[in-house]
Amino acid sequence: MKNYLIAPSILSADFACLGEDTARVLSAGADMVHFDAMDNHFVPNLTMGPIVLRSLRNYGITAPIDVHLMVQSVDRLIPDFADAGASYIAFHVEASQHIDRSLQIIKEHGCKAGLVFNPATPLSCLEYVIDKLDIILLISVNPGFSGQSFLPSTLDKLRQARQIIDRSGKDIRLEVDGGVKVDNIADIAAAGADIFVSGSAIFSQSDYRPVIDAMRQALAGATEHV
Ligand code: DX5
Ligand code: ZN
């Protein structure tokens, strides 16, 4: 089986005991932590910043933390997230005036870099920055909230992104975020994704292990059609 990674979005975790809940989802078999930073400008919601990420590290979370920036002033916040312990930092193409520069800042601060595409945002700029990317993240809902339904148009876009990655010959991960569940994860994998963010589908359960196991089982049956 391909090296698929499951990245629970802690946006759906219990913020009153975030360290404990994050540790619990990791010991239930998750591979990494997806951290949604929202600023009430780029998206209509307000969540968590670098201080919260640092607290998770101080609590003892050692797994990779995948920061999904949904903020306007991307460049200003990248160093703070890197210093706080981010592993990956990804930002939306619409949120940076100078995409190449923002990617460079992420690299200079020792993190892996990702570029994020909203459902209606074309992939065209990839052509110019593919050499600087570690992750391409396709958002499969309108960003801002967990618990929305997966937009089916993302499947074609994933196939396109997979082709671009394969043609580049680079080791770039293709991540998908929004509405990922046990019953659609195999189709999403077949379209080319290899990191699966899932929030409500995991955290709505009282025990996280069965749903993560079911996702892995569905992934084991997935075949890729590119
Ligand atoms: C949406 C966020 C997602 C969200 C996913 O803007 O980027 O990470 O938490 O949640 P689900 O899996 O519930 O759609
Ligand atoms: Zn996200």
PDB file of C-alpha atoms and ligand atoms in Angstrom:
ATOM      1  CA  MET A   1       0.000   0.000   0.000  1.00  0.00           C
ATOM      2  CA  LYS A   2       1.104   3.537  -0.728  1.00  0.00           C
ATOM      3  CA  ASN A   3       2.354   5.535   2.241  1.00  0.00           C
ATOM      4  CA  TYR A   4      -0.937   7.173   3.157  1.00  0.00           C
ATOM      5  CA  LEU A   5      -1.054   9.544   6.109  1.00  0.00           C
ATOM      6  CA  ILE A   6      -4.077  10.370   8.244  1.00  0.00           C
ATOM      7  CA  ALA A   7      -4.028  13.870   9.709  1.00  0.00           C
ATOM      8  CA  PRO A   8      -6.862  14.614  12.140  1.00  0.00           C
ATOM      9  CA  SER A   9      -7.878  18.263  12.189  1.00  0.00           C
ATOM     10  CA  ILE A  10      -7.860  19.342  15.812  1.00  0.00           C
ATOM     11  CA  LEU A  11     -10.350  22.075  14.917  1.00  0.00           C
ATOM     12  CA  SER A  12     -12.902  19.426  15.889  1.00  0.00           C
ATOM     13  CA  ALA A  13     -11.080  18.417  19.097  1.00  0.00           C
ATOM     14  CA  ASP A  14     -12.093  19.513  22.590  1.00  0.00           C
ATOM     15  CA  PHE A  15     -10.325  22.864  23.078  1.00  0.00           C
ATOM     16  CA  ALA A  16     -10.839  22.655  26.839  1.00  0.00           C
ATOM     17  CA  CYS A  17      -8.377  19.760  26.930  1.00  0.00           C
ATOM     18  CA  LEU A  18      -6.573  20.139  23.615  1.00  0.00           C
ATOM     19  CA  GLY A  19      -3.263  18.540  24.644  1.00  0.00           C
ATOM     20  CA  GLU A  20      -4.958  15.455  26.017  1.00  0.00           C
ATOM     21  CA  ASP A  21      -7.339  15.120  23.065  1.00  0.00           C
ATOM     22  CA  THR A  22      -4.480  15.525  20.558  1.00  0.00           C
ATOM     23  CA  ALA A  23      -2.420  12.885  22.370  1.00  0.00           C
ATOM     24  CA  ARG A  24      -5.449  10.599  22.368  1.00  0.00           C
ATOM     25  CA  VAL A  25      -5.986  10.834  18.604  1.00  0.00           C
ATOM     26  CA  LEU A  26      -2.290  10.165  17.973  1.00  0.00           C
ATOM     27  CA  SER A  27      -2.261   7.114  20.178  1.00  0.00           C
ATOM     28  CA  ALA A  28      -5.375   5.934  18.308  1.00  0.00           C
ATOM     29  CA  GLY A  29      -3.191   5.657  15.192  1.00  0.00           C
ATOM     30  CA  ALA A  30      -3.138   9.109  13.554  1.00  0.00           C
ATOM     31  CA  ASP A  31       0.093  10.010  11.726  1.00  0.00           C
ATOM     32  CA  MET A  32       0.201  13.765  12.183  1.00  0.00           C
ATOM     33  CA  VAL A  33      -1.756  16.711  13.546  1.00  0.00           C
ATOM     34  CA  HIS A  34      -3.577  19.138  11.243  1.00  0.00           C
ATOM     35  CA  PHE A  35      -3.685  22.614  12.813  1.00  0.00           C
ATOM     36  CA  ASP A  36      -6.183  25.090  11.339  1.00  0.00           C
ATOM     37  CA  ALA A  37      -5.233  28.715  11.978  1.00  0.00           C
ATOM     38  CA  MET A  38      -8.102  31.086  11.069  1.00  0.00           C
ATOM     39  CA  ASP A  39      -8.132  34.861  11.471  1.00  0.00           C
ATOM     40  CA  ASN A  40     -11.745  35.970  10.802  1.00  0.00           C
ATOM     41  CA  HIS A  41     -10.512  37.869   7.720  1.00  0.00           C
ATOM     42  CA  PHE A  42      -9.434  35.280   5.224  1.00  0.00           C
ATOM     43  CA  VAL A  43     -12.192  32.985   6.486  1.00  0.00           C
ATOM     44  CA  PRO A  44     -15.178  33.833   8.686  1.00  0.00           C
ATOM     45  CA  ASN A  45     -13.920  32.035  11.785  1.00  0.00           C
ATOM     46  CA  LEU A  46     -11.323  32.580  14.488  1.00  0.00           C
ATOM     47  CA  THR A  47      -9.321  29.710  15.906  1.00  0.00           C
ATOM     48  CA  MET A  48      -5.791  29.281  17.188  1.00  0.00           C
ATOM     49  CA  GLY A  49      -2.340  30.760  16.716  1.00  0.00           C
ATOM     50  CA  PRO A  50       1.317  30.011  17.485  1.00  0.00           C
ATOM     51  CA  ILE A  51       0.860  30.173  21.260  1.00  0.00           C
ATOM     52  CA  VAL A  52      -1.521  27.225  21.129  1.00  0.00           C
ATOM     53  CA  LEU A  53       0.885  25.282  18.924  1.00  0.00           C
ATOM     54  CA  ARG A  54       3.720  25.915  21.363  1.00  0.00           C
ATOM     55  CA  SER A  55       1.531  24.698  24.217  1.00  0.00           C
ATOM     56  CA  LEU A  56       0.940  21.428  22.358  1.00  0.00           C
ATOM     57  CA  ARG A  57       4.703  20.958  21.951  1.00  0.00           C
ATOM     58  CA  ASN A  58       5.242  21.800  25.623  1.00  0.00           C
ATOM     59  CA  TYR A  59       2.549  19.306  26.533  1.00  0.00           C
ATOM     60  CA  GLY A  60       4.615  16.607  24.813  1.00  0.00           C
ATOM     61  CA  ILE A  61       3.150  16.294  21.319  1.00  0.00           C
ATOM     62  CA  THR A  62       6.093  15.184  19.165  1.00  0.00           C
ATOM     63  CA  ALA A  63       4.224  14.107  15.993  1.00  0.00           C
ATOM     64  CA  PRO A  64       4.522  16.307  12.894  1.00  0.00           C
ATOM     65  CA  ILE A  65       2.225  19.336  13.092  1.00  0.00           C
ATOM     66  CA  ASP A  66       0.789  20.457   9.794  1.00  0.00           C
ATOM     67  CA  VAL A  67      -0.200  24.132   9.979  1.00  0.00           C
ATOM     68  CA  HIS A  68      -2.933  25.202   7.568  1.00  0.00           C
ATOM     69  CA  LEU A  69      -2.865  28.993   7.522  1.00  0.00           C
ATOM     70  CA  MET A  70      -6.195  30.620   6.731  1.00  0.00           C
ATOM     71  CA  VAL A  71      -4.980  34.120   7.518  1.00  0.00           C
ATOM     72  CA  GLN A  72      -4.277  37.274   5.533  1.00  0.00           C
ATOM     73  CA  SER A  73      -0.828  38.312   6.702  1.00  0.00           C
ATOM     74  CA  VAL A  74       0.914  35.060   5.894  1.00  0.00           C
ATOM     75  CA  ASP A  75       4.520  36.325   5.945  1.00  0.00           C
ATOM     76  CA  ARG A  76       4.154  37.961   9.359  1.00  0.00           C
ATOM     77  CA  LEU A  77       2.983  34.761  11.014  1.00  0.00           C
ATOM     78  CA  ILE A  78       5.259  32.154   9.399  1.00  0.00           C
ATOM     79  CA  PRO A  79       8.278  32.775  11.698  1.00  0.00           C
ATOM     80  CA  ASP A  80       6.050  32.635  14.795  1.00  0.00           C
ATOM     81  CA  PHE A  81       4.559  29.296  13.773  1.00  0.00           C
ATOM     82  CA  ALA A  82       7.987  27.908  12.891  1.00  0.00           C
ATOM     83  CA  ASP A  83       9.442  28.991  16.248  1.00  0.00           C
ATOM     84  CA  ALA A  84       6.454  27.461  18.017  1.00  0.00           C
ATOM     85  CA  GLY A  85       7.234  24.049  16.541  1.00  0.00           C
ATOM     86  CA  ALA A  86       5.396  23.696  13.226  1.00  0.00           C
ATOM     87  CA  SER A  87       6.644  20.928  10.926  1.00  0.00           C
ATOM     88  CA  TYR A  88       4.740  21.909   7.792  1.00  0.00           C
ATOM     89  CA  ILE A  89       3.335  25.343   6.995  1.00  0.00           C
ATOM     90  CA  ALA A  90       0.890  25.748   4.136  1.00  0.00           C
ATOM     91  CA  PHE A  91      -0.871  28.926   2.995  1.00  0.00           C
ATOM     92  CA  HIS A  92      -3.563  29.780   0.457  1.00  0.00           C
ATOM     93  CA  VAL A  93      -2.455  31.213  -2.870  1.00  0.00           C
ATOM     94  CA  GLU A  94      -5.034  33.994  -2.430  1.00  0.00           C
ATOM     95  CA  ALA A  95      -3.579  35.017   0.937  1.00  0.00           C
ATOM     96  CA  SER A  96      -0.048  35.868  -0.179  1.00  0.00           C
ATOM     97  CA  GLN A  97       0.844  38.755  -2.459  1.00  0.00           C
ATOM     98  CA  HIS A  98       4.190  37.122  -3.229  1.00  0.00           C
ATOM     99  CA  ILE A  99       3.808  33.364  -3.234  1.00  0.00           C
ATOM    100  CA  ASP A 100       7.422  32.624  -4.052  1.00  0.00           C
ATOM    101  CA  ARG A 101       8.637  34.843  -1.222  1.00  0.00           C
ATOM    102  CA  SER A 102       6.252  33.279   1.320  1.00  0.00           C
ATOM    103  CA  LEU A 103       7.467  29.792   0.354  1.00  0.00           C
ATOM    104  CA  GLN A 104      11.028  30.947   0.782  1.00  0.00           C
ATOM    105  CA  ILE A 105      10.302  32.320   4.262  1.00  0.00           C
ATOM    106  CA  ILE A 106       8.844  28.950   5.297  1.00  0.00           C
ATOM    107  CA  LYS A 107      11.988  27.159   4.070  1.00  0.00           C
ATOM    108  CA  GLU A 108      14.305  29.682   5.715  1.00  0.00           C
ATOM    109  CA  HIS A 109      12.609  28.905   9.005  1.00  0.00           C
ATOM    110  CA  GLY A 110      13.271  25.195   8.665  1.00  0.00           C
ATOM    111  CA  CYS A 111       9.746  23.973   7.869  1.00  0.00           C
ATOM    112  CA  LYS A 112       8.348  22.046   4.947  1.00  0.00           C
ATOM    113  CA  ALA A 113       6.288  24.245   2.649  1.00  0.00           C
ATOM    114  CA  GLY A 114       2.797  23.786   1.285  1.00  0.00           C
ATOM    115  CA  LEU A 115       0.515  25.665  -1.064  1.00  0.00           C
ATOM    116  CA  VAL A 116      -3.245  25.522  -0.568  1.00  0.00           C
ATOM    117  CA  PHE A 117      -5.968  25.778  -3.199  1.00  0.00           C
ATOM    118  CA  ASN A 118      -9.603  26.651  -2.515  1.00  0.00           C
ATOM    119  CA  PRO A 119     -12.232  24.695  -4.466  1.00  0.00           C
ATOM    120  CA  ALA A 120     -12.543  27.345  -7.195  1.00  0.00           C
ATOM    121  CA  THR A 121      -8.868  28.313  -7.367  1.00  0.00           C
ATOM    122  CA  PRO A 122      -7.013  27.030 -10.442  1.00  0.00           C
ATOM    123  CA  LEU A 123      -3.770  25.093 -10.082  1.00  0.00           C
ATOM    124  CA  SER A 124      -1.994  27.163 -12.725  1.00  0.00           C
ATOM    125  CA  CYS A 125       0.577  28.845 -10.471  1.00  0.00           C
ATOM    126  CA  LEU A 126       2.017  25.431  -9.570  1.00  0.00           C
ATOM    127  CA  GLU A 127       4.022  25.500 -12.746  1.00  0.00           C
ATOM    128  CA  TYR A 128       6.180  28.333 -11.372  1.00  0.00           C
ATOM    129  CA  VAL A 129       6.767  27.187  -7.803  1.00  0.00           C
ATOM    130  CA  ILE A 130       6.699  23.404  -7.921  1.00  0.00           C
ATOM    131  CA  ASP A 131      10.420  23.206  -7.080  1.00  0.00           C
ATOM    132  CA  LYS A 132       9.782  24.840  -3.725  1.00  0.00           C
ATOM    133  CA  LEU A 133       6.893  22.661  -2.591  1.00  0.00           C
ATOM    134  CA  ASP A 134       6.716  19.740  -0.193  1.00  0.00           C
ATOM    135  CA  ILE A 135       2.915  19.619  -0.073  1.00  0.00           C
ATOM    136  CA  ILE A 136       0.021  20.602  -2.299  1.00  0.00           C
ATOM    137  CA  LEU A 137      -3.182  20.913  -0.297  1.00  0.00           C
ATOM    138  CA  LEU A 138      -6.555  20.882  -2.032  1.00  0.00           C
ATOM    139  CA  ILE A 139      -9.448  22.136   0.051  1.00  0.00           C
ATOM    140  CA  SER A 140     -12.567  20.132  -0.641  1.00  0.00           C
ATOM    141  CA  VAL A 141     -15.026  22.468   1.134  1.00  0.00           C
ATOM    142  CA  ASN A 142     -15.233  26.244   1.411  1.00  0.00           C
ATOM    143  CA  PRO A 143     -12.746  26.777   4.220  1.00  0.00           C
ATOM    144  CA  GLY A 144     -13.656  28.075   7.651  1.00  0.00           C
ATOM    145  CA  PHE A 145     -15.598  25.307   9.333  1.00  0.00           C
ATOM    146  CA  SER A 146     -15.479  21.615   9.991  1.00  0.00           C
ATOM    147  CA  GLY A 147     -18.424  19.330   9.350  1.00  0.00           C
ATOM    148  CA  GLN A 148     -19.155  20.322   5.725  1.00  0.00           C
ATOM    149  CA  SER A 149     -19.690  17.925   2.827  1.00  0.00           C
ATOM    150  CA  PHE A 150     -16.879  16.972   0.459  1.00  0.00           C
ATOM    151  CA  LEU A 151     -17.222  18.817  -2.884  1.00  0.00           C
ATOM    152  CA  PRO A 152     -17.113  16.147  -5.633  1.00  0.00           C
ATOM    153  CA  SER A 153     -15.374  18.514  -8.102  1.00  0.00           C
ATOM    154  CA  THR A 154     -12.258  18.026  -5.941  1.00  0.00           C
ATOM    155  CA  LEU A 155     -11.779  14.531  -7.369  1.00  0.00           C
ATOM    156  CA  ASP A 156     -10.950  15.814 -10.857  1.00  0.00           C
ATOM    157  CA  LYS A 157      -8.742  18.483  -9.400  1.00  0.00           C
ATOM    158  CA  LEU A 158      -6.868  15.864  -7.380  1.00  0.00           C
ATOM    159  CA  ARG A 159      -6.252  13.881 -10.578  1.00  0.00           C
ATOM    160  CA  GLN A 160      -4.868  17.038 -12.211  1.00  0.00           C
ATOM    161  CA  ALA A 161      -2.623  17.783  -9.247  1.00  0.00           C
ATOM    162  CA  ARG A 162      -1.425  14.164  -9.173  1.00  0.00           C
ATOM    163  CA  GLN A 163      -0.436  14.409 -12.829  1.00  0.00           C
ATOM    164  CA  ILE A 164       1.446  17.652 -12.211  1.00  0.00           C
ATOM    165  CA  ILE A 165       3.316  16.072  -9.282  1.00  0.00           C
ATOM    166  CA  ASP A 166       4.149  12.894 -11.181  1.00  0.00           C
ATOM    167  CA  ARG A 167       5.359  14.858 -14.191  1.00  0.00           C
ATOM    168  CA  SER A 168       7.599  16.962 -11.948  1.00  0.00           C
ATOM    169  CA  GLY A 169       9.292  13.838 -10.588  1.00  0.00           C
ATOM    170  CA  LYS A 170       9.472  15.563  -7.176  1.00  0.00           C
ATOM    171  CA  ASP A 171       8.654  14.081  -3.820  1.00  0.00           C
ATOM    172  CA  ILE A 172       5.567  16.204  -3.139  1.00  0.00           C
ATOM    173  CA  ARG A 173       2.659  15.107  -0.981  1.00  0.00           C
ATOM    174  CA  LEU A 174      -0.920  15.646  -2.163  1.00  0.00           C
ATOM    175  CA  GLU A 175      -3.135  16.491   0.779  1.00  0.00           C
ATOM    176  CA  VAL A 176      -6.915  16.827   0.857  1.00  0.00           C
ATOM    177  CA  ASP A 177      -8.921  18.644   3.507  1.00  0.00           C
ATOM    178  CA  GLY A 178     -12.673  18.888   4.074  1.00  0.00           C
ATOM    179  CA  GLY A 179     -15.451  16.330   4.362  1.00  0.00           C
ATOM    180  CA  VAL A 180     -13.140  13.306   4.332  1.00  0.00           C
ATOM    181  CA  LYS A 181     -14.875  10.270   5.847  1.00  0.00           C
ATOM    182  CA  VAL A 182     -14.640   6.483   5.918  1.00  0.00           C
ATOM    183  CA  ASP A 183     -17.077   6.154   3.013  1.00  0.00           C
ATOM    184  CA  ASN A 184     -15.300   8.511   0.588  1.00  0.00           C
ATOM    185  CA  ILE A 185     -11.619   8.143   1.527  1.00  0.00           C
ATOM    186  CA  ALA A 186     -10.972   5.304  -0.958  1.00  0.00           C
ATOM    187  CA  ASP A 187     -12.283   7.348  -3.916  1.00  0.00           C
ATOM    188  CA  ILE A 188     -10.216  10.321  -2.773  1.00  0.00           C
ATOM    189  CA  ALA A 189      -7.114   8.135  -2.599  1.00  0.00           C
ATOM    190  CA  ALA A 190      -7.877   6.686  -6.020  1.00  0.00           C
ATOM    191  CA  ALA A 191      -7.877  10.249  -7.378  1.00  0.00           C
ATOM    192  CA  GLY A 192      -4.327  10.687  -6.124  1.00  0.00           C
ATOM    193  CA  ALA A 193      -4.343  12.091  -2.577  1.00  0.00           C
ATOM    194  CA  ASP A 194      -1.913  10.694  -0.023  1.00  0.00           C
ATOM    195  CA  ILE A 195      -2.506  12.822   3.087  1.00  0.00           C
ATOM    196  CA  PHE A 196      -6.059  12.851   4.415  1.00  0.00           C
ATOM    197  CA  VAL A 197      -7.203  15.548   6.809  1.00  0.00           C
ATOM    198  CA  SER A 198     -10.306  14.605   8.732  1.00  0.00           C
ATOM    199  CA  GLY A 199     -11.919  16.538  11.555  1.00  0.00           C
ATOM    200  CA  SER A 200     -15.535  15.856  12.415  1.00  0.00           C
ATOM    201  CA  ALA A 201     -15.523  12.259  11.142  1.00  0.00           C
ATOM    202  CA  ILE A 202     -12.884  11.351  13.734  1.00  0.00           C
ATOM    203  CA  PHE A 203     -13.606  13.638  16.674  1.00  0.00           C
ATOM    204  CA  SER A 204     -17.368  13.010  16.626  1.00  0.00           C
ATOM    205  CA  GLN A 205     -16.628   9.472  17.825  1.00  0.00           C
ATOM    206  CA  SER A 206     -16.055   8.652  21.483  1.00  0.00           C
ATOM    207  CA  ASP A 207     -13.285   6.205  20.541  1.00  0.00           C
ATOM    208  CA  TYR A 208     -10.997   7.412  17.738  1.00  0.00           C
ATOM    209  CA  ARG A 209      -9.281   4.111  16.965  1.00  0.00           C
ATOM    210  CA  PRO A 210     -12.157   2.315  15.161  1.00  0.00           C
ATOM    211  CA  VAL A 211     -12.721   5.195  12.709  1.00  0.00           C
ATOM    212  CA  ILE A 212      -8.999   5.582  11.980  1.00  0.00           C
ATOM    213  CA  ASP A 213      -8.715   1.817  11.501  1.00  0.00           C
ATOM    214  CA  ALA A 214     -11.732   1.880   9.160  1.00  0.00           C
ATOM    215  CA  MET A 215     -10.099   4.663   7.134  1.00  0.00           C
ATOM    216  CA  ARG A 216      -6.902   2.612   6.822  1.00  0.00           C
ATOM    217  CA  GLN A 217      -8.876  -0.424   5.781  1.00  0.00           C
ATOM    218  CA  ALA A 218     -10.685   1.590   3.101  1.00  0.00           C
ATOM    219  CA  LEU A 219      -7.308   2.956   1.932  1.00  0.00           C
ATOM    220  CA  ALA A 220      -5.907  -0.548   1.674  1.00  0.00           C
ATOM    221  CA  GLY A 221      -8.650  -1.301  -0.855  1.00  0.00           C
ATOM    222  CA  ALA A 222      -8.135   1.864  -2.868  1.00  0.00           C
ATOM    223  CA  THR A 223      -6.620   1.676  -6.310  1.00  0.00           C
ATOM    224  CA  GLU A 224      -5.232   4.677  -8.029  1.00  0.00           C
ATOM    225  CA  HIS A 225      -6.616   5.745 -11.415  1.00  0.00           C
ATOM    226  CA  VAL A 226      -4.598   8.631 -12.745  1.00  0.00           C
TER     227      VAL A 226
HETATM  228  C1  DX5 B   1     -11.817  23.668   7.000  1.00  0.00           C
HETATM  229  C2  DX5 B   1     -10.567  23.155   7.692  1.00  0.00           C
HETATM  230  C3  DX5 B   1     -10.548  21.710   7.869  1.00  0.00           C
HETATM  231  C4  DX5 B   1     -11.649  21.171   8.751  1.00  0.00           C
HETATM  232  C5  DX5 B   1     -11.932  19.784   8.285  1.00  0.00           C
HETATM  233  O1  DX5 B   1     -11.637  24.992   6.701  1.00  0.00           O
HETATM  234  O2  DX5 B   1      -9.420  23.517   6.933  1.00  0.00           O
HETATM  235  O3  DX5 B   1      -9.281  21.251   8.297  1.00  0.00           O
HETATM  236  O4  DX5 B   1     -11.318  21.144  10.110  1.00  0.00           O
HETATM  237  O5  DX5 B   1     -13.009  19.298   9.004  1.00  0.00           O
HETATM  238  P1  DX5 B   1     -13.967  18.164   8.420  1.00  0.00           P
HETATM  239  O6  DX5 B   1     -13.140  16.947   8.238  1.00  0.00           O
HETATM  240  O7  DX5 B   1     -15.002  18.042   9.499  1.00  0.00           O
HETATM  241  O8  DX5 B   1     -14.512  18.687   7.128  1.00  0.00           O
HETATM  242 ZN    ZN B   2      -7.433  22.542   7.348  1.00  0.00          ZN
END
